[in-house]
């Protein structure tokens, strides 16, 4: 099997597993308990919090652990909207966000909030000036992702945060696909809230965090005990949190070398396909992208058919968007970029990671060179 879907999830790094095991076995205490076993779990939890904070350029009390990226996005949007409901009822986001943000914004809209979705240009970029023009006196939050999960396109977060702050508004970024792929520093970017998740960086599923800058108003939608400074009630997932901090430390150790390696592999893929097949489109190629992601359309072929063919050859890749696999509609991200619906339907996402090699890429290219022309001959596309 060859795995090319690292943007959907990643295998657990063995050192991460090793760091987690004690907290699933002997060191099973509840961090809220006062006896030694509980204090031991508390100590591990707070060490993980310090480690995650250092990795992001944050303070430990600015890190709230969550049950993953989706929950952190919900906490950011719902938490700020709720806390600032007297100040205003408007948020600004973008048309290319992950559903964790888009659907949450829609749910808030159903509750009476106003939502403005800024568009993107043909390469998938949000224009900070356009964000600025959308901000109103009653805007409470701007939420724009740092890197797109489908195309890898990187947004100008520093500029967007500056525009938001100049207008007196808070700024959240979903950095799930940026963390571990490009340098992420909350102070450098100037954001007030930032989402990350462990399972996209070789950590466990169901473990994430929200950075919340000191003083940021936030009323948690999750009620219960006083865990996580009352911002995320529920007994902490100690093993998952230890796993998140270990994964983050490990992935940052080789950020630059691994980034360069993956960029070379991606170039090899895109060059080979572009040279040997006609009608190949690389979405977001005009923008700066995280180094591991390639979103390609093959004209006159359905992306789904390509994915099935790759699967028959033991190759795992995604259609336009993993989260819409069971919907026939083309990706909202590609449509927002102005990609023709039929071409968007043909999109295939290849995302590389730590076990990807040049020979894996060559194998993928070989299968596609055989598959795409054959699918074109039998396809219903005119
Ligand atoms: C995967 C992903 C999420 C969701 O994270 P989970 O931990 O799977 O809930 C949110 N945003 C982006 C950009 C993602 O890629």
Coordinates of C-alpha atoms and ligand atoms in Angstrom, one line a residue:
X1 CA 0.0 0.0 0.0
X2 CA 1.1 3.5 -0.8
X3 CA -0.4 6.3 1.4
X4 CA -0.9 9.7 -0.2
X5 CA -3.6 11.2 2.1
X6 CA -1.6 12.8 4.9
X7 CA -3.9 15.8 4.9
X8 CA -6.8 13.5 5.9
X9 CA -4.8 11.9 8.7
X10 CA -1.4 10.5 9.5
X11 CA 0.0 7.3 11.1
X12 CA 1.0 7.6 14.7
X13 CA 4.7 8.2 15.1
X14 CA 6.2 5.4 17.2
X15 CA 7.9 7.8 19.6
X16 CA 4.5 9.4 20.1
X17 CA 2.9 6.1 20.9
X18 CA 5.7 5.3 23.4
X19 CA 5.2 8.7 25.1
X20 CA 1.4 7.9 25.4
X21 CA 1.5 4.3 26.6
X22 CA 2.2 5.0 30.3
X23 CA -0.8 7.3 30.5
X24 CA -3.1 4.6 29.1
X25 CA -1.7 2.0 31.6
X26 CA 0.1 2.6 34.9
X27 CA -0.1 6.4 35.1
X28 CA -3.9 6.4 34.6
X29 CA -4.8 9.0 37.3
X30 CA -7.3 11.8 36.9
X31 CA -5.4 15.1 36.9
X32 CA -8.1 16.6 39.2
X33 CA -7.4 14.0 42.0
X34 CA -5.2 15.1 44.9
X35 CA -3.4 11.9 45.7
X36 CA 0.0 11.0 44.1
X37 CA -1.5 9.2 41.0
X38 CA -3.6 12.2 40.2
X39 CA -0.8 14.7 40.8
X40 CA 1.4 12.6 38.5
X41 CA -1.2 13.0 35.7
X42 CA -1.5 16.7 36.4
X43 CA 2.2 17.1 36.2
X44 CA 2.3 15.4 32.8
X45 CA -0.6 17.5 31.6
X46 CA 1.0 20.8 32.6
X47 CA 4.3 19.7 31.1
X48 CA 2.6 19.0 27.8
X49 CA 0.9 22.4 28.0
X50 CA 4.3 24.1 28.5
X51 CA 5.8 22.2 25.6
X52 CA 2.9 23.0 23.3
X53 CA 3.1 26.7 24.3
X54 CA 6.8 26.8 23.6
X55 CA 6.3 25.3 20.1
X56 CA 3.7 28.0 19.2
X57 CA 5.4 30.9 20.9
X58 CA 2.6 31.1 23.4
X59 CA 2.3 31.1 27.3
X60 CA 1.1 27.9 28.9
X61 CA -2.1 29.4 30.3
X62 CA -3.0 30.4 26.7
X63 CA -3.3 26.7 25.6
X64 CA -6.7 24.9 26.0
X65 CA -6.7 21.2 25.1
X66 CA -9.7 20.0 23.1
X67 CA -11.0 16.8 21.5
X68 CA -9.4 17.8 18.1
X69 CA -9.5 20.5 15.4
X70 CA -13.2 20.6 14.9
X71 CA -13.9 21.1 18.6
X72 CA -11.2 23.8 18.8
X73 CA -12.8 25.7 15.8
X74 CA -16.2 25.4 17.5
X75 CA -14.8 26.7 20.7
X76 CA -13.2 29.7 19.0
X77 CA -16.2 30.7 17.0
X78 CA -19.0 29.9 19.4
X79 CA -17.0 31.0 22.5
X80 CA -16.1 34.5 21.1
X81 CA -19.5 35.0 19.5
X82 CA -21.2 34.2 22.8
X83 CA -18.8 36.3 25.0
X84 CA -19.2 39.3 22.7
X85 CA -22.9 39.1 21.9
X86 CA -23.5 42.5 23.5
X87 CA -20.8 44.1 21.4
X88 CA -21.9 42.7 18.0
X89 CA -23.3 39.9 16.1
X90 CA -21.2 39.7 12.9
X91 CA -18.3 37.5 11.9
X92 CA -16.1 37.4 8.8
X93 CA -14.7 34.1 7.4
X94 CA -13.8 32.8 3.9
X95 CA -15.4 30.7 1.3
X96 CA -12.5 28.1 1.4
X97 CA -12.6 27.3 5.1
X98 CA -12.8 23.7 6.4
X99 CA -16.4 22.6 7.2
X100 CA -15.4 22.8 10.9
X101 CA -15.5 26.6 10.5
X102 CA -18.0 27.0 7.7
X103 CA -20.7 24.8 9.2
X104 CA -20.2 26.4 12.6
X105 CA -20.5 29.8 11.0
X106 CA -23.7 28.6 9.3
X107 CA -25.1 27.3 12.6
X108 CA -24.3 30.7 14.3
X109 CA -26.1 32.4 11.3
X110 CA -29.2 30.2 12.0
X111 CA -29.0 31.6 15.6
X112 CA -29.2 35.2 14.3
X113 CA -25.6 36.1 13.7
X114 CA -24.6 37.8 10.5
X115 CA -21.8 36.0 8.5
X116 CA -19.8 37.5 5.7
X117 CA -17.8 35.0 3.6
X118 CA -14.9 36.6 1.7
X119 CA -14.0 35.0 -1.6
X120 CA -10.6 34.0 -3.0
X121 CA -8.8 34.8 -6.2
X122 CA -8.1 32.2 -8.9
X123 CA -5.0 30.9 -7.0
X124 CA -7.1 30.5 -3.8
X125 CA -5.8 33.5 -1.8
X126 CA -7.8 35.7 0.5
X127 CA -7.1 39.4 0.0
X128 CA -6.5 41.1 3.4
X129 CA -7.9 44.4 2.1
X130 CA -11.1 42.7 1.2
X131 CA -11.3 41.3 4.7
X132 CA -10.8 44.9 6.0
X133 CA -13.7 46.1 3.8
X134 CA -16.0 43.4 5.3
X135 CA -15.4 44.4 8.9
X136 CA -18.2 46.5 10.5
X137 CA -18.5 48.2 13.9
X138 CA -20.4 45.1 15.1
X139 CA -17.9 42.5 13.8
X140 CA -16.6 40.4 16.7
X141 CA -14.4 37.9 14.9
X142 CA -12.5 37.3 11.7
X143 CA -11.7 33.6 11.1
X144 CA -9.5 32.7 8.2
X145 CA -7.5 29.4 7.9
X146 CA -3.7 29.5 7.7
X147 CA -3.3 26.8 5.1
X148 CA -6.0 25.0 3.0
X149 CA -6.5 21.3 3.5
X150 CA -7.5 20.7 -0.1
X151 CA -5.0 22.8 -2.0
X152 CA -2.3 23.6 0.5
X153 CA -2.7 27.3 -0.3
X154 CA -1.2 29.5 2.5
X155 CA -3.2 32.6 3.5
X156 CA -1.5 35.9 4.5
X157 CA -2.5 35.5 8.1
X158 CA -0.2 38.2 9.5
X159 CA -1.7 40.8 7.2
X160 CA -5.3 39.6 7.9
X161 CA -4.7 39.7 11.7
X162 CA -3.3 43.3 11.4
X163 CA -6.3 44.4 9.4
X164 CA -8.7 42.8 11.9
X165 CA -6.9 44.5 14.9
X166 CA -6.8 47.9 13.1
X167 CA -10.6 47.6 13.0
X168 CA -10.8 46.5 16.6
X169 CA -11.8 42.9 15.8
X170 CA -10.4 39.6 17.1
X171 CA -8.7 37.1 14.7
X172 CA -8.9 33.3 14.7
X173 CA -7.0 31.0 12.4
X174 CA -7.5 27.3 11.7
X175 CA -3.8 26.3 11.5
X176 CA -4.5 22.5 11.4
X177 CA -2.8 22.2 8.0
X178 CA 0.0 24.8 8.7
X179 CA 1.3 23.3 11.9
X180 CA 4.2 21.0 11.2
X181 CA 4.5 22.2 7.6
X182 CA 5.4 25.9 7.9
X183 CA 6.7 27.9 10.9
X184 CA 3.8 28.8 13.2
X185 CA 4.3 31.5 15.8
X186 CA 1.2 33.2 17.4
X187 CA 3.2 36.3 18.3
X188 CA 4.6 36.7 14.8
X189 CA 1.2 36.2 13.2
X190 CA -0.5 38.3 15.8
X191 CA -3.6 36.1 16.0
X192 CA -5.9 35.9 19.1
X193 CA -7.0 32.3 18.6
X194 CA -5.4 29.4 16.7
X195 CA -6.5 25.8 16.1
X196 CA -4.3 22.7 15.8
X197 CA -4.9 19.0 16.0
X198 CA -2.6 16.0 16.7
X199 CA -3.7 13.5 14.1
X200 CA -2.5 15.6 11.1
X201 CA 1.0 15.7 12.6
X202 CA 1.6 12.0 13.5
X203 CA -0.3 12.2 16.8
X204 CA -3.4 10.5 18.0
X205 CA -7.0 11.3 16.7
X206 CA -9.3 13.2 19.0
X207 CA -6.7 15.4 20.6
X208 CA -6.2 19.1 19.7
X209 CA -5.7 22.5 21.2
X210 CA -6.9 26.1 20.9
X211 CA -4.5 28.9 21.6
X212 CA -6.4 31.7 23.3
X213 CA -4.4 34.9 23.8
X214 CA -4.5 36.2 27.3
X215 CA -7.5 38.5 27.8
X216 CA -9.5 37.2 24.9
X217 CA -13.2 37.1 25.8
X218 CA -14.5 33.5 25.4
X219 CA -17.5 31.8 27.0
X220 CA -17.3 28.1 26.5
X221 CA -20.2 26.3 25.0
X222 CA -19.2 23.2 26.9
X223 CA -20.4 23.3 30.5
X224 CA -19.3 21.1 33.3
X225 CA -16.4 21.1 35.7
X226 CA -13.7 23.8 35.9
X227 CA -11.2 21.9 33.7
X228 CA -9.0 24.0 31.3
X229 CA -9.7 27.2 33.2
X230 CA -13.4 26.6 32.6
X231 CA -12.9 26.8 28.9
X232 CA -13.3 23.1 28.1
X233 CA -15.1 21.1 30.7
X234 CA -14.4 17.4 30.9
X235 CA -11.7 15.1 32.3
X236 CA -8.6 15.8 30.2
X237 CA -7.5 13.2 27.7
X238 CA -4.0 12.9 29.3
X239 CA -2.6 10.3 26.9
X240 CA -3.9 12.2 23.9
X241 CA -2.5 15.5 25.2
X242 CA 0.9 14.0 25.9
X243 CA 0.7 12.5 22.4
X244 CA -0.1 16.0 20.9
X245 CA 2.8 17.6 22.6
X246 CA 5.2 14.8 21.6
X247 CA 4.0 14.9 18.0
X248 CA 4.4 18.6 17.8
X249 CA 8.0 18.5 19.2
X250 CA 9.0 15.7 16.8
X251 CA 7.4 17.3 13.7
X252 CA 9.1 20.7 14.4
X253 CA 12.6 19.1 14.8
X254 CA 12.6 18.3 11.0
X255 CA 10.3 21.0 9.8
X256 CA 12.7 22.6 7.3
X257 CA 14.5 19.5 6.0
X258 CA 11.3 17.6 5.6
X259 CA 9.6 20.5 4.0
X260 CA 12.3 20.8 1.4
X261 CA 12.2 17.0 0.8
X262 CA 8.5 17.0 0.2
X263 CA 8.6 20.0 -2.0
X264 CA 11.1 18.2 -4.3
X265 CA 8.8 15.1 -4.4
X266 CA 5.8 17.3 -5.2
X267 CA 7.7 19.0 -8.0
X268 CA 8.7 15.6 -9.3
X269 CA 5.0 14.6 -9.4
X270 CA 3.6 17.7 -11.0
X271 CA 6.5 18.0 -13.6
X272 CA 6.1 14.3 -14.6
X273 CA 2.3 14.6 -15.0
X274 CA 2.5 17.9 -16.8
X275 CA 5.1 16.7 -19.2
X276 CA 3.3 13.4 -20.1
X277 CA -0.4 14.1 -19.9
X278 CA -2.4 16.8 -21.5
X279 CA -5.2 18.6 -19.7
X280 CA -3.5 18.6 -16.2
X281 CA -4.4 21.5 -13.9
X282 CA -2.6 22.1 -10.6
X283 CA -5.0 24.1 -8.4
X284 CA -3.4 26.8 -6.3
X285 CA -0.1 26.5 -8.2
X286 CA 0.1 30.3 -8.5
X287 CA 0.0 30.8 -4.7
X288 CA 2.5 29.8 -2.0
X289 CA 1.5 26.4 -0.8
X290 CA 2.5 24.1 2.1
X291 CA 5.1 21.8 0.6
X292 CA 3.3 18.4 0.8
X293 CA 0.0 19.1 -1.1
X294 CA -0.9 18.8 -4.7
X295 CA -4.5 19.2 -5.9
X296 CA -4.8 18.2 -9.5
X297 CA -7.6 17.9 -12.1
X298 CA -7.4 15.8 -15.2
X299 CA -9.7 17.3 -17.8
X300 CA -12.5 15.0 -19.1
X301 CA -12.1 12.5 -16.2
X302 CA -14.0 12.1 -13.0
X303 CA -11.8 12.4 -9.8
X304 CA -13.8 9.6 -8.2
X305 CA -12.9 7.2 -11.1
X306 CA -9.2 8.1 -10.7
X307 CA -9.3 7.4 -7.0
X308 CA -11.0 4.1 -7.5
X309 CA -8.4 3.1 -10.0
X310 CA -5.6 4.2 -7.7
X311 CA -7.2 2.2 -4.9
X312 CA -7.2 -1.0 -7.1
X313 CA -3.4 -0.4 -7.3
X314 CA -3.1 -0.1 -3.5
X315 CA -2.6 3.7 -3.7
X316 CA -4.6 5.9 -1.2
X317 CA -5.5 9.4 -2.4
X318 CA -8.4 11.7 -1.9
X319 CA -10.9 13.4 -4.3
X320 CA -11.2 17.2 -4.0
X321 CA -12.1 17.1 -0.4
X322 CA -12.0 14.2 2.1
X323 CA -15.0 15.5 4.0
X324 CA -17.2 15.6 0.9
X325 CA -16.3 12.1 -0.4
X326 CA -19.8 10.9 -0.1
X327 CA -21.3 14.0 -1.8
X328 CA -21.4 14.2 -5.6
X329 CA -20.9 18.0 -5.5
X330 CA -17.5 19.4 -6.6
X331 CA -15.4 20.9 -3.8
X332 CA -16.5 24.3 -2.4
X333 CA -12.8 25.3 -2.3
X334 CA -12.2 24.8 -6.0
X335 CA -15.5 26.4 -7.0
X336 CA -14.6 29.5 -4.9
X337 CA -11.4 29.7 -6.9
X338 CA -13.5 29.9 -10.1
X339 CA -12.6 26.4 -11.3
X340 CA -15.2 25.1 -13.7
X341 CA -17.5 22.6 -12.0
X342 CA -16.7 19.8 -14.4
X343 CA -13.0 20.3 -13.9
X344 CA -13.5 20.6 -10.1
X345 CA -15.3 17.2 -10.3
X346 CA -12.1 15.7 -11.7
X347 CA -9.9 16.9 -8.8
X348 CA -7.6 14.5 -7.0
X349 CA -5.7 15.5 -3.9
X350 CA -2.2 14.0 -3.3
X351 CA -0.8 14.8 0.1
X352 CA 2.7 13.6 0.9
X353 CA 4.2 12.8 4.3
X354 CA 7.1 11.3 6.2
X355 CA 7.0 7.9 4.6
X356 CA 6.6 9.2 1.0
X357 CA 9.5 8.4 -1.3
X358 CA 10.5 9.2 -4.9
X359 CA 9.8 5.7 -5.9
X360 CA 6.2 6.0 -4.5
X361 CA 5.8 9.1 -6.5
X362 CA 7.1 7.4 -9.7
X363 CA 4.7 4.5 -9.0
X364 CA 1.8 7.0 -8.7
X365 CA 2.8 8.7 -11.9
X366 CA 3.0 5.3 -13.7
X367 CA -0.5 4.3 -12.6
X368 CA -1.9 7.7 -13.6
X369 CA -0.3 7.7 -17.0
X370 CA -2.1 4.4 -17.7
X371 CA -5.3 5.2 -15.9
X372 CA -6.2 8.8 -17.1
X373 CA -6.1 8.1 -20.9
X374 CA -8.0 4.9 -20.4
X375 CA -10.7 6.6 -18.3
X376 CA -10.9 9.4 -20.9
X377 CA -11.6 6.8 -23.7
X378 CA -14.5 5.3 -21.8
X379 CA -15.7 8.5 -20.0
X380 CA -19.1 10.2 -20.6
X381 CA -17.4 13.6 -20.8
X382 CA -17.9 15.0 -24.3
Ligands
LIG1 C1 -8.6 18.0 9.6 C2 -9.0 19.4 9.7 C3 -9.8 19.9 10.7 C4 -10.5 19.0 11.7 O1 -9.7 18.5 12.7 P1 -10.2 17.2 13.5 O2 -9.1 17.0 14.5 O3 -10.2 16.1 12.4 O4 -11.5 17.5 14.1 C5 -10.1 21.3 10.8 N1 -9.5 22.1 9.9 C6 -8.7 21.7 8.9 C7 -8.1 22.7 8.0 C8 -8.4 20.3 8.8 O5 -7.6 19.9 7.8

